[in-house]
Structures are given as C-alpha cells and as structure tokens.
Amino acid sequence: MLYNLKDILKIGSERGNAIAAFNIYGFEDAVAVIEAAEELDKPVILMANRDAIEHMPVDVIGMIMIHLAKKAKVPVCVHLDHATCIKTIKAAIDVGFTSVMFDGSQLPFDENVALTKEVVAMAHPKDISVEGEIGAVGYSDPSIDFTPQYTEPEEAKEFARLTDVDALAVAVGTVHRMVTQKACLQFERLKRIKELVNTPLVIHGATGVADEDLVRLVKCGVRKINLGTTIRLAFGNTLRQQFDQNPEEFDRIKLFKKCMVAVKERAKEKIKLLSLT
Ligand code: G3H
Ligand code: ZN
C-alpha cells in the first residue's frame, strides 16, 4: 500500500508511535525492510538519499521502491531524503515518490523558507508530502563540509507556519552516520519545540541514539525517525562474515541472502522500539 508522508504520519499520531524511516540503497534492503514491517504489521518509510541516487538513477531506485511499496501488505511511503536541488525533487515527483525532503539546513533562514515553499507549491497539488529542516543535523565524518546547528524553537514555529511542510526535521543533538549509540540529546529543547509546533517532528541520524532515548523521542511526540547507518552496518558486517566463512564463494545472490536477513532483523528491532502501541 503506497502512502504519502502526511497520511502515514497520521497513523503514527493516532497510535502514539513514530514511523521508522530507513535509507535504502537497492533491491535487497528495500525487500528486507518491507518484510520486517509486514511481519510486525507496521507502516514503514523507504528513503533514497543523495548517495543512493548517485549510485542508481533516481527513477530506477524510485521505481523499485514504489513497485515494492504498492505490493506491500502494510502502508509504505517512498521518500526522497536530503534533497538540496529542485531539479532532483522534480525528477522524484515525476517518478512517483510520495514524499520529498527539501534540505535547506545550510541556507540562511529566508532562503530556506523561500525554497521550501517552492517545493511545497510543486508537491502539494499532486498529493505529495514535503519534509523541511530547520537547524542542521551534522555528520560524524569530519571530511563532510557542513555546519551543524541546534534548532531554535521559535524559529521552528515560524518556519512551520511560513512553509506549510508536512513534517519538520529538527536538530536536538543527533549526528548523522554515528556507528555507536552515544548521541547526547537535548530533550528540553525538543519539548519546547513540540509545545510551539503542531507539524509532525522528524529526527535524523537516529543510528547514534540509544534504544531508551529512541523510546523517549516517541514519548515526546516525534513521529518520523530516520535510520540509515544501522542497516548498512547490519548488511556490511554480515557480508564480511559471509566472505570469511565462504572464501571460495563468488555468487553475490548467495552471499546477499544472510545480509538481507540481518537487515530485516535490525529493521524489526528498530520498528518495535518506535511502536509503543
Ligand atoms: O536521513 C537519514 C538519516 O538521518 C540517517 O542517519 O545514518 O545516522 O542513521 P543515520
Ligand atoms: Zn538525515
């Protein structure tokens, strides 16, 4: 069942849950994540980020995800993650993505508002949802040229009002691509944002969040939680074991089987944590 972000987050709000959103890099992880959601009977979000669409054209990865989402037994949203270029967003809309993120987090406030509004004007008439970002969630990799910035609650309120986005990503201490769950979250800042903003809130970089903090985020009212590195670790580490245990094996279909199981199991763990009901 293919859903847009607005409608899938509504399910999260009604149940008091957050919807897990996973970065997908190809067929194998898309299938594994959907199977995880189906086994738990929970909605899920598949996301293509910049790395994914550099590796595979946006229409190719988009069609794979959309096709699998339509066949799924649970609601699945197909989302373009962290897009900074309007042309890429147009391409994703043309393919049939049901949700797009415009990431203006490195732009001055007014420019971020203006471009996010442009995306909303392009997407909403087609029933496609839009996620914006205010503040900036940084990266653990120092080679990435990026200025992180905590979200100011008053700015979040103004941004949501001016742009009419369907979901708002905020920076409260998470960092993208952490490989340990040691992020230090500012729950007081998050609570203040939540008091001022009605738009569903999104947390990026959730691989680095401790399991008990993931539960706390959901209790604070966060409705979309982005996870990428955790399933890449599950896939990559299992692939390494497969090579070690089967040094003669060269058939990737055989090598990928256990990797897909590892991704499915990791996705299930995270979906369970975000499903309080
Ligand atoms: O937008 C994607 C996420 O923020 C993923 O972050 O790879 O640190 O879990 P992560
Ligand atoms: Zn992110």
PDB file of C-alpha atoms and ligand atoms in Angstrom:
ATOM      1  CA  MET A   1       0.000   0.000   0.000  1.00  0.00           C
ATOM      2  CA  LEU A   2       1.616   3.189  -1.184  1.00  0.00           C
ATOM      3  CA  TYR A   3       1.096   6.134   1.196  1.00  0.00           C
ATOM      4  CA  ASN A   4       2.294   9.705   1.251  1.00  0.00           C
ATOM      5  CA  LEU A   5       4.169  11.001   4.280  1.00  0.00           C
ATOM      6  CA  LYS A   6       1.288  13.057   5.638  1.00  0.00           C
ATOM      7  CA  ASP A   7      -1.066  10.068   5.759  1.00  0.00           C
ATOM      8  CA  ILE A   8       1.473   7.589   7.117  1.00  0.00           C
ATOM      9  CA  LEU A   9       2.432  10.026   9.899  1.00  0.00           C
ATOM     10  CA  LYS A  10      -1.247  10.406  10.724  1.00  0.00           C
ATOM     11  CA  ILE A  11      -1.260   6.674  11.526  1.00  0.00           C
ATOM     12  CA  GLY A  12       1.727   7.283  13.816  1.00  0.00           C
ATOM     13  CA  SER A  13      -0.022  10.180  15.570  1.00  0.00           C
ATOM     14  CA  GLU A  14      -3.251   8.250  16.082  1.00  0.00           C
ATOM     15  CA  ARG A  15      -1.345   5.356  17.662  1.00  0.00           C
ATOM     16  CA  GLY A  16       1.183   7.478  19.578  1.00  0.00           C
ATOM     17  CA  ASN A  17       4.025   5.845  17.615  1.00  0.00           C
ATOM     18  CA  ALA A  18       6.860   7.062  15.395  1.00  0.00           C
ATOM     19  CA  ILE A  19       7.237   5.637  11.903  1.00  0.00           C
ATOM     20  CA  ALA A  20      10.676   4.199  11.162  1.00  0.00           C
ATOM     21  CA  ALA A  21      12.243   5.624   8.001  1.00  0.00           C
ATOM     22  CA  PHE A  22      15.140   3.649   6.530  1.00  0.00           C
ATOM     23  CA  ASN A  23      17.738   4.681   3.950  1.00  0.00           C
ATOM     24  CA  ILE A  24      17.581   2.211   1.058  1.00  0.00           C
ATOM     25  CA  TYR A  25      20.395   1.598  -1.414  1.00  0.00           C
ATOM     26  CA  GLY A  26      18.911  -1.108  -3.604  1.00  0.00           C
ATOM     27  CA  PHE A  27      16.517  -4.004  -4.058  1.00  0.00           C
ATOM     28  CA  GLU A  28      17.927  -6.161  -1.238  1.00  0.00           C
ATOM     29  CA  ASP A  29      17.438  -3.711   1.614  1.00  0.00           C
ATOM     30  CA  ALA A  30      14.090  -2.476   0.244  1.00  0.00           C
ATOM     31  CA  VAL A  31      12.738  -6.056   0.305  1.00  0.00           C
ATOM     32  CA  ALA A  32      14.221  -6.750   3.750  1.00  0.00           C
ATOM     33  CA  VAL A  33      12.733  -3.584   5.307  1.00  0.00           C
ATOM     34  CA  ILE A  34       9.283  -4.218   3.824  1.00  0.00           C
ATOM     35  CA  GLU A  35       9.360  -7.816   5.083  1.00  0.00           C
ATOM     36  CA  ALA A  36      10.259  -6.512   8.551  1.00  0.00           C
ATOM     37  CA  ALA A  37       7.296  -4.120   8.504  1.00  0.00           C
ATOM     38  CA  GLU A  38       4.937  -6.808   7.205  1.00  0.00           C
ATOM     39  CA  GLU A  39       5.994  -9.324   9.862  1.00  0.00           C
ATOM     40  CA  LEU A  40       5.245  -6.723  12.538  1.00  0.00           C
ATOM     41  CA  ASP A  41       2.197  -5.339  10.717  1.00  0.00           C
ATOM     42  CA  LYS A  42       3.538  -1.753  10.979  1.00  0.00           C
ATOM     43  CA  PRO A  43       3.823   1.099   8.486  1.00  0.00           C
ATOM     44  CA  VAL A  44       7.301   1.999   7.244  1.00  0.00           C
ATOM     45  CA  ILE A  45       9.082   4.657   5.163  1.00  0.00           C
ATOM     46  CA  LEU A  46      11.664   3.847   2.451  1.00  0.00           C
ATOM     47  CA  MET A  47      14.077   6.702   1.674  1.00  0.00           C
ATOM     48  CA  ALA A  48      16.546   7.348  -1.155  1.00  0.00           C
ATOM     49  CA  ASN A  49      19.293   9.778  -0.192  1.00  0.00           C
ATOM     50  CA  ARG A  50      21.981  11.541  -2.233  1.00  0.00           C
ATOM     51  CA  ASP A  51      24.400   8.577  -2.108  1.00  0.00           C
ATOM     52  CA  ALA A  52      21.666   6.217  -3.276  1.00  0.00           C
ATOM     53  CA  ILE A  53      20.711   8.325  -6.282  1.00  0.00           C
ATOM     54  CA  GLU A  54      24.335   8.919  -7.226  1.00  0.00           C
ATOM     55  CA  HIS A  55      24.770   5.140  -7.304  1.00  0.00           C
ATOM     56  CA  MET A  56      21.483   4.410  -9.080  1.00  0.00           C
ATOM     57  CA  PRO A  57      19.426   6.915 -11.098  1.00  0.00           C
ATOM     58  CA  VAL A  58      16.526   8.357  -9.109  1.00  0.00           C
ATOM     59  CA  ASP A  59      13.946   6.883 -11.492  1.00  0.00           C
ATOM     60  CA  VAL A  60      15.430   3.371 -11.177  1.00  0.00           C
ATOM     61  CA  ILE A  61      15.615   3.265  -7.369  1.00  0.00           C
ATOM     62  CA  GLY A  62      12.301   5.130  -7.236  1.00  0.00           C
ATOM     63  CA  MET A  63      10.504   2.578  -9.414  1.00  0.00           C
ATOM     64  CA  ILE A  64      11.914  -0.328  -7.396  1.00  0.00           C
ATOM     65  CA  MET A  65      10.717   1.192  -4.109  1.00  0.00           C
ATOM     66  CA  ILE A  66       7.336   2.305  -5.489  1.00  0.00           C
ATOM     67  CA  HIS A  67       6.638  -1.117  -7.018  1.00  0.00           C
ATOM     68  CA  LEU A  68       7.511  -2.919  -3.772  1.00  0.00           C
ATOM     69  CA  ALA A  69       5.507  -0.384  -1.736  1.00  0.00           C
ATOM     70  CA  LYS A  70       2.390  -0.915  -3.873  1.00  0.00           C
ATOM     71  CA  LYS A  71       2.613  -4.690  -3.386  1.00  0.00           C
ATOM     72  CA  ALA A  72       3.257  -4.457   0.387  1.00  0.00           C
ATOM     73  CA  LYS A  73       0.617  -5.581   2.888  1.00  0.00           C
ATOM     74  CA  VAL A  74       1.319  -2.564   5.112  1.00  0.00           C
ATOM     75  CA  PRO A  75       1.392   1.215   4.417  1.00  0.00           C
ATOM     76  CA  VAL A  76       4.734   2.207   2.849  1.00  0.00           C
ATOM     77  CA  CYS A  77       5.825   5.753   1.984  1.00  0.00           C
ATOM     78  CA  VAL A  78       8.529   6.345  -0.667  1.00  0.00           C
ATOM     79  CA  HIS A  79      10.531   9.426   0.276  1.00  0.00           C
ATOM     80  CA  LEU A  80      13.383  11.416  -1.281  1.00  0.00           C
ATOM     81  CA  ASP A  81      15.805  12.206   1.546  1.00  0.00           C
ATOM     82  CA  HIS A  82      18.011  15.318   1.965  1.00  0.00           C
ATOM     83  CA  ALA A  83      17.496  16.825  -1.482  1.00  0.00           C
ATOM     84  CA  THR A  84      19.175  20.193  -1.915  1.00  0.00           C
ATOM     85  CA  CYS A  85      18.386  20.657  -5.598  1.00  0.00           C
ATOM     86  CA  ILE A  86      14.953  21.498  -7.014  1.00  0.00           C
ATOM     87  CA  LYS A  87      15.728  19.635 -10.251  1.00  0.00           C
ATOM     88  CA  THR A  88      16.224  16.363  -8.343  1.00  0.00           C
ATOM     89  CA  ILE A  89      12.970  16.941  -6.459  1.00  0.00           C
ATOM     90  CA  LYS A  90      11.133  17.482  -9.766  1.00  0.00           C
ATOM     91  CA  ALA A  91      12.603  14.237 -11.095  1.00  0.00           C
ATOM     92  CA  ALA A  92      11.467  12.338  -7.977  1.00  0.00           C
ATOM     93  CA  ILE A  93       7.957  13.804  -8.229  1.00  0.00           C
ATOM     94  CA  ASP A  94       7.786  12.753 -11.892  1.00  0.00           C
ATOM     95  CA  VAL A  95       8.778   9.179 -10.991  1.00  0.00           C
ATOM     96  CA  GLY A  96       6.037   8.950  -8.348  1.00  0.00           C
ATOM     97  CA  PHE A  97       7.802   9.377  -4.996  1.00  0.00           C
ATOM     98  CA  THR A  98       5.050  10.137  -2.484  1.00  0.00           C
ATOM     99  CA  SER A  99       7.190  12.411  -0.339  1.00  0.00           C
ATOM    100  CA  VAL A 100      10.234  14.658  -0.744  1.00  0.00           C
ATOM    101  CA  MET A 101      12.551  16.409   1.685  1.00  0.00           C
ATOM    102  CA  PHE A 102      13.979  19.782   0.800  1.00  0.00           C
ATOM    103  CA  ASP A 103      17.094  20.181   2.932  1.00  0.00           C
ATOM    104  CA  GLY A 104      17.783  23.891   3.254  1.00  0.00           C
ATOM    105  CA  SER A 105      19.570  23.437   6.556  1.00  0.00           C
ATOM    106  CA  GLN A 106      22.762  25.092   5.320  1.00  0.00           C
ATOM    107  CA  LEU A 107      20.926  28.122   3.912  1.00  0.00           C
ATOM    108  CA  PRO A 108      20.014  31.369   5.649  1.00  0.00           C
ATOM    109  CA  PHE A 109      16.507  31.231   7.188  1.00  0.00           C
ATOM    110  CA  ASP A 110      14.787  33.314   4.468  1.00  0.00           C
ATOM    111  CA  GLU A 111      16.304  31.330   1.616  1.00  0.00           C
ATOM    112  CA  ASN A 112      15.412  28.038   3.299  1.00  0.00           C
ATOM    113  CA  VAL A 113      11.811  29.264   3.687  1.00  0.00           C
ATOM    114  CA  ALA A 114      11.582  30.508   0.082  1.00  0.00           C
ATOM    115  CA  LEU A 115      12.901  27.286  -1.497  1.00  0.00           C
ATOM    116  CA  THR A 116      10.920  25.016   0.834  1.00  0.00           C
ATOM    117  CA  LYS A 117       7.766  26.947  -0.125  1.00  0.00           C
ATOM    118  CA  GLU A 118       8.616  26.436  -3.793  1.00  0.00           C
ATOM    119  CA  VAL A 119       8.822  22.675  -3.203  1.00  0.00           C
ATOM    120  CA  VAL A 120       5.533  22.668  -1.263  1.00  0.00           C
ATOM    121  CA  ALA A 121       3.840  24.537  -4.137  1.00  0.00           C
ATOM    122  CA  MET A 122       5.174  21.944  -6.562  1.00  0.00           C
ATOM    123  CA  ALA A 123       4.328  18.859  -4.461  1.00  0.00           C
ATOM    124  CA  HIS A 124       1.049  19.525  -2.644  1.00  0.00           C
ATOM    125  CA  PRO A 125      -1.205  19.812  -5.725  1.00  0.00           C
ATOM    126  CA  LYS A 126      -0.056  16.267  -6.610  1.00  0.00           C
ATOM    127  CA  ASP A 127      -0.739  14.987  -3.067  1.00  0.00           C
ATOM    128  CA  ILE A 128       2.978  14.549  -2.462  1.00  0.00           C
ATOM    129  CA  SER A 129       4.183  15.433   1.024  1.00  0.00           C
ATOM    130  CA  VAL A 130       7.137  17.655   1.922  1.00  0.00           C
ATOM    131  CA  GLU A 131       9.607  17.486   4.800  1.00  0.00           C
ATOM    132  CA  GLY A 132      11.681  20.561   5.632  1.00  0.00           C
ATOM    133  CA  GLU A 133      14.574  21.063   8.036  1.00  0.00           C
ATOM    134  CA  ILE A 134      15.274  23.885  10.459  1.00  0.00           C
ATOM    135  CA  GLY A 135      18.535  23.893  12.367  1.00  0.00           C
ATOM    136  CA  ALA A 136      21.088  21.460  10.943  1.00  0.00           C
ATOM    137  CA  VAL A 137      21.895  17.877  11.960  1.00  0.00           C
ATOM    138  CA  GLY A 138      25.645  17.417  11.407  1.00  0.00           C
ATOM    139  CA  TYR A 139      27.774  14.474  10.287  1.00  0.00           C
ATOM    140  CA  SER A 140      30.244  12.372  12.266  1.00  0.00           C
ATOM    141  CA  ASP A 141      32.557  12.309   9.222  1.00  0.00           C
ATOM    142  CA  PRO A 142      34.823  15.392   9.522  1.00  0.00           C
ATOM    143  CA  SER A 143      35.572  15.327   5.774  1.00  0.00           C
ATOM    144  CA  ILE A 144      31.973  16.466   5.110  1.00  0.00           C
ATOM    145  CA  ASP A 145      31.879  20.244   4.869  1.00  0.00           C
ATOM    146  CA  PHE A 146      28.819  21.054   6.997  1.00  0.00           C
ATOM    147  CA  THR A 147      27.875  23.459   9.789  1.00  0.00           C
ATOM    148  CA  PRO A 148      25.644  21.819  12.419  1.00  0.00           C
ATOM    149  CA  GLN A 149      23.220  23.971  14.355  1.00  0.00           C
ATOM    150  CA  TYR A 150      20.700  23.230  17.088  1.00  0.00           C
ATOM    151  CA  THR A 151      17.108  24.137  16.224  1.00  0.00           C
ATOM    152  CA  GLU A 152      15.803  27.291  17.885  1.00  0.00           C
ATOM    153  CA  PRO A 153      12.200  26.561  18.985  1.00  0.00           C
ATOM    154  CA  GLU A 154      10.854  29.984  17.941  1.00  0.00           C
ATOM    155  CA  GLU A 155      12.468  29.636  14.525  1.00  0.00           C
ATOM    156  CA  ALA A 156      10.920  26.177  14.128  1.00  0.00           C
ATOM    157  CA  LYS A 157       7.498  27.641  14.847  1.00  0.00           C
ATOM    158  CA  GLU A 158       7.978  30.405  12.270  1.00  0.00           C
ATOM    159  CA  PHE A 159       9.408  28.006   9.665  1.00  0.00           C
ATOM    160  CA  ALA A 160       6.468  25.603  10.015  1.00  0.00           C
ATOM    161  CA  ARG A 161       3.962  28.474   9.778  1.00  0.00           C
ATOM    162  CA  LEU A 162       5.564  30.033   6.704  1.00  0.00           C
ATOM    163  CA  THR A 163       6.222  26.856   4.714  1.00  0.00           C
ATOM    164  CA  ASP A 164       3.259  24.572   5.470  1.00  0.00           C
ATOM    165  CA  VAL A 165       5.525  21.499   5.402  1.00  0.00           C
ATOM    166  CA  ASP A 166       4.028  18.127   6.340  1.00  0.00           C
ATOM    167  CA  ALA A 167       6.957  17.153   8.567  1.00  0.00           C
ATOM    168  CA  LEU A 168       9.762  19.120  10.152  1.00  0.00           C
ATOM    169  CA  ALA A 169      13.274  17.816  10.843  1.00  0.00           C
ATOM    170  CA  VAL A 170      14.879  19.358  13.917  1.00  0.00           C
ATOM    171  CA  ALA A 171      18.376  19.261  15.369  1.00  0.00           C
ATOM    172  CA  VAL A 172      18.428  18.355  19.055  1.00  0.00           C
ATOM    173  CA  GLY A 173      21.760  16.566  19.397  1.00  0.00           C
ATOM    174  CA  THR A 174      21.768  13.725  16.893  1.00  0.00           C
ATOM    175  CA  VAL A 175      24.636  13.355  14.434  1.00  0.00           C
ATOM    176  CA  HIS A 176      24.426  11.515  11.099  1.00  0.00           C
ATOM    177  CA  ARG A 177      26.380   8.302  10.499  1.00  0.00           C
ATOM    178  CA  MET A 178      27.425   7.510  14.059  1.00  0.00           C
ATOM    179  CA  VAL A 179      28.427   3.870  14.490  1.00  0.00           C
ATOM    180  CA  THR A 180      27.817   3.798  18.268  1.00  0.00           C
ATOM    181  CA  GLN A 181      24.592   4.741  20.075  1.00  0.00           C
ATOM    182  CA  LYS A 182      26.101   7.594  22.067  1.00  0.00           C
ATOM    183  CA  ALA A 183      24.344  10.757  20.869  1.00  0.00           C
ATOM    184  CA  CYS A 184      23.608  13.280  23.617  1.00  0.00           C
ATOM    185  CA  LEU A 185      20.069  14.522  23.137  1.00  0.00           C
ATOM    186  CA  GLN A 186      18.604  17.812  24.341  1.00  0.00           C
ATOM    187  CA  PHE A 187      15.132  16.692  25.413  1.00  0.00           C
ATOM    188  CA  GLU A 188      14.278  20.074  26.947  1.00  0.00           C
ATOM    189  CA  ARG A 189      14.854  21.749  23.570  1.00  0.00           C
ATOM    190  CA  LEU A 190      12.711  19.090  21.883  1.00  0.00           C
ATOM    191  CA  LYS A 191       9.887  19.587  24.404  1.00  0.00           C
ATOM    192  CA  ARG A 192       9.928  23.343  23.815  1.00  0.00           C
ATOM    193  CA  ILE A 193       9.793  22.811  20.024  1.00  0.00           C
ATOM    194  CA  LYS A 194       6.911  20.393  20.448  1.00  0.00           C
ATOM    195  CA  GLU A 195       4.992  22.962  22.531  1.00  0.00           C
ATOM    196  CA  LEU A 196       5.287  25.516  19.748  1.00  0.00           C
ATOM    197  CA  VAL A 197       4.971  23.378  16.592  1.00  0.00           C
ATOM    198  CA  ASN A 198       1.984  21.266  15.520  1.00  0.00           C
ATOM    199  CA  THR A 199       3.705  19.843  12.440  1.00  0.00           C
ATOM    200  CA  PRO A 200       4.959  16.257  12.954  1.00  0.00           C
ATOM    201  CA  LEU A 201       8.613  16.316  14.012  1.00  0.00           C
ATOM    202  CA  VAL A 202      11.409  14.256  12.450  1.00  0.00           C
ATOM    203  CA  ILE A 203      14.676  13.108  13.993  1.00  0.00           C
ATOM    204  CA  HIS A 204      17.593  12.383  11.659  1.00  0.00           C
ATOM    205  CA  GLY A 205      20.750  10.451  12.470  1.00  0.00           C
ATOM    206  CA  ALA A 206      18.956   8.002  14.742  1.00  0.00           C
ATOM    207  CA  THR A 207      21.530   5.221  14.389  1.00  0.00           C
ATOM    208  CA  GLY A 208      23.513   7.072  17.069  1.00  0.00           C
ATOM    209  CA  VAL A 209      20.574   7.226  19.501  1.00  0.00           C
ATOM    210  CA  ALA A 210      20.463   4.789  22.439  1.00  0.00           C
ATOM    211  CA  ASP A 211      17.450   2.459  22.432  1.00  0.00           C
ATOM    212  CA  GLU A 212      15.959   4.039  25.575  1.00  0.00           C
ATOM    213  CA  ASP A 213      16.305   7.501  24.012  1.00  0.00           C
ATOM    214  CA  LEU A 214      14.506   6.318  20.873  1.00  0.00           C
ATOM    215  CA  VAL A 215      11.572   5.390  23.102  1.00  0.00           C
ATOM    216  CA  ARG A 216      11.819   8.787  24.844  1.00  0.00           C
ATOM    217  CA  LEU A 217      11.742  10.556  21.466  1.00  0.00           C
ATOM    218  CA  VAL A 218       8.491   8.794  20.602  1.00  0.00           C
ATOM    219  CA  LYS A 219       7.048   9.683  24.023  1.00  0.00           C
ATOM    220  CA  CYS A 220       7.991  13.329  23.336  1.00  0.00           C
ATOM    221  CA  GLY A 221       5.814  13.171  20.197  1.00  0.00           C
ATOM    222  CA  VAL A 222       8.371  12.665  17.406  1.00  0.00           C
ATOM    223  CA  ARG A 223       6.593  10.962  14.505  1.00  0.00           C
ATOM    224  CA  LYS A 224       9.329  10.067  11.963  1.00  0.00           C
ATOM    225  CA  ILE A 225      12.714   8.657  12.920  1.00  0.00           C
ATOM    226  CA  ASN A 226      15.409   8.314  10.250  1.00  0.00           C
ATOM    227  CA  LEU A 227      17.760   5.343  10.384  1.00  0.00           C
ATOM    228  CA  GLY A 228      20.429   4.633   7.808  1.00  0.00           C
ATOM    229  CA  THR A 229      23.815   3.582   9.131  1.00  0.00           C
ATOM    230  CA  THR A 230      22.384   0.889  11.405  1.00  0.00           C
ATOM    231  CA  ILE A 231      21.094  -1.204   8.498  1.00  0.00           C
ATOM    232  CA  ARG A 232      24.199  -0.502   6.395  1.00  0.00           C
ATOM    233  CA  LEU A 233      26.233  -1.877   9.312  1.00  0.00           C
ATOM    234  CA  ALA A 234      23.996  -4.944   9.518  1.00  0.00           C
ATOM    235  CA  PHE A 235      24.366  -5.587   5.768  1.00  0.00           C
ATOM    236  CA  GLY A 236      28.090  -4.819   5.505  1.00  0.00           C
ATOM    237  CA  ASN A 237      29.206  -6.695   8.621  1.00  0.00           C
ATOM    238  CA  THR A 238      27.213  -9.763   7.586  1.00  0.00           C
ATOM    239  CA  LEU A 239      28.695  -9.612   4.085  1.00  0.00           C
ATOM    240  CA  ARG A 240      32.196  -9.560   5.621  1.00  0.00           C
ATOM    241  CA  GLN A 241      31.334 -12.664   7.704  1.00  0.00           C
ATOM    242  CA  GLN A 242      29.995 -14.361   4.595  1.00  0.00           C
ATOM    243  CA  PHE A 243      33.280 -13.822   2.761  1.00  0.00           C
ATOM    244  CA  ASP A 244      35.270 -15.015   5.777  1.00  0.00           C
ATOM    245  CA  GLN A 245      33.153 -18.166   6.155  1.00  0.00           C
ATOM    246  CA  ASN A 246      32.905 -18.914   2.414  1.00  0.00           C
ATOM    247  CA  PRO A 247      36.214 -17.811   0.880  1.00  0.00           C
ATOM    248  CA  GLU A 248      35.522 -19.668  -2.383  1.00  0.00           C
ATOM    249  CA  GLU A 249      32.026 -18.235  -2.884  1.00  0.00           C
ATOM    250  CA  PHE A 250      31.666 -15.692  -5.689  1.00  0.00           C
ATOM    251  CA  ASP A 251      27.910 -15.681  -6.272  1.00  0.00           C
ATOM    252  CA  ARG A 252      26.513 -12.486  -4.833  1.00  0.00           C
ATOM    253  CA  ILE A 253      22.961 -13.806  -4.736  1.00  0.00           C
ATOM    254  CA  LYS A 254      24.126 -16.477  -2.272  1.00  0.00           C
ATOM    255  CA  LEU A 255      26.275 -14.013  -0.332  1.00  0.00           C
ATOM    256  CA  PHE A 256      23.429 -11.498  -0.023  1.00  0.00           C
ATOM    257  CA  LYS A 257      20.901 -13.914   1.495  1.00  0.00           C
ATOM    258  CA  LYS A 258      22.125 -13.655   5.097  1.00  0.00           C
ATOM    259  CA  CYS A 259      22.754  -9.916   4.667  1.00  0.00           C
ATOM    260  CA  MET A 260      19.076  -9.460   3.853  1.00  0.00           C
ATOM    261  CA  VAL A 261      18.097 -11.453   6.942  1.00  0.00           C
ATOM    262  CA  ALA A 262      20.411  -9.247   9.055  1.00  0.00           C
ATOM    263  CA  VAL A 263      18.831  -6.062   7.645  1.00  0.00           C
ATOM    264  CA  LYS A 264      15.348  -7.437   8.265  1.00  0.00           C
ATOM    265  CA  GLU A 265      16.161  -8.331  11.867  1.00  0.00           C
ATOM    266  CA  ARG A 266      17.764  -4.921  12.557  1.00  0.00           C
ATOM    267  CA  ALA A 267      14.794  -3.134  10.965  1.00  0.00           C
ATOM    268  CA  LYS A 268      12.404  -5.179  13.116  1.00  0.00           C
ATOM    269  CA  GLU A 269      14.300  -4.251  16.301  1.00  0.00           C
ATOM    270  CA  LYS A 270      14.029  -0.541  15.476  1.00  0.00           C
ATOM    271  CA  ILE A 271      10.395  -0.666  14.332  1.00  0.00           C
ATOM    272  CA  LYS A 272       9.474  -2.423  17.602  1.00  0.00           C
ATOM    273  CA  LEU A 273      11.217   0.256  19.669  1.00  0.00           C
ATOM    274  CA  LEU A 274       9.302   3.034  17.885  1.00  0.00           C
ATOM    275  CA  SER A 275       5.952   1.261  18.217  1.00  0.00           C
ATOM    276  CA  LEU A 276       4.745   1.948  21.739  1.00  0.00           C
ATOM    277  CA  THR A 277       1.285   0.601  20.921  1.00  0.00           C
TER     278      THR A 277
HETATM  279  O1  G3H B   1      18.302  10.970   6.647  1.00  0.00           O
HETATM  280  C1  G3H B   1      18.776   9.906   7.056  1.00  0.00           C
HETATM  281  C2  G3H B   1      19.114   9.662   8.421  1.00  0.00           C
HETATM  282  O2  G3H B   1      19.213  10.849   9.083  1.00  0.00           O
HETATM  283  C3  G3H B   1      20.018   8.530   8.737  1.00  0.00           C
HETATM  284  O3  G3H B   1      21.025   8.827   9.674  1.00  0.00           O
HETATM  285  O4  G3H B   1      22.589   7.011   9.056  1.00  0.00           O
HETATM  286  O5  G3H B   1      22.928   8.334  11.113  1.00  0.00           O
HETATM  287  O6  G3H B   1      21.046   6.720  10.974  1.00  0.00           O
HETATM  288  P1  G3H B   1      21.941   7.643  10.255  1.00  0.00           P
HETATM  289 ZN    ZN B   2      19.306  12.647   7.669  1.00  0.00          ZN
END
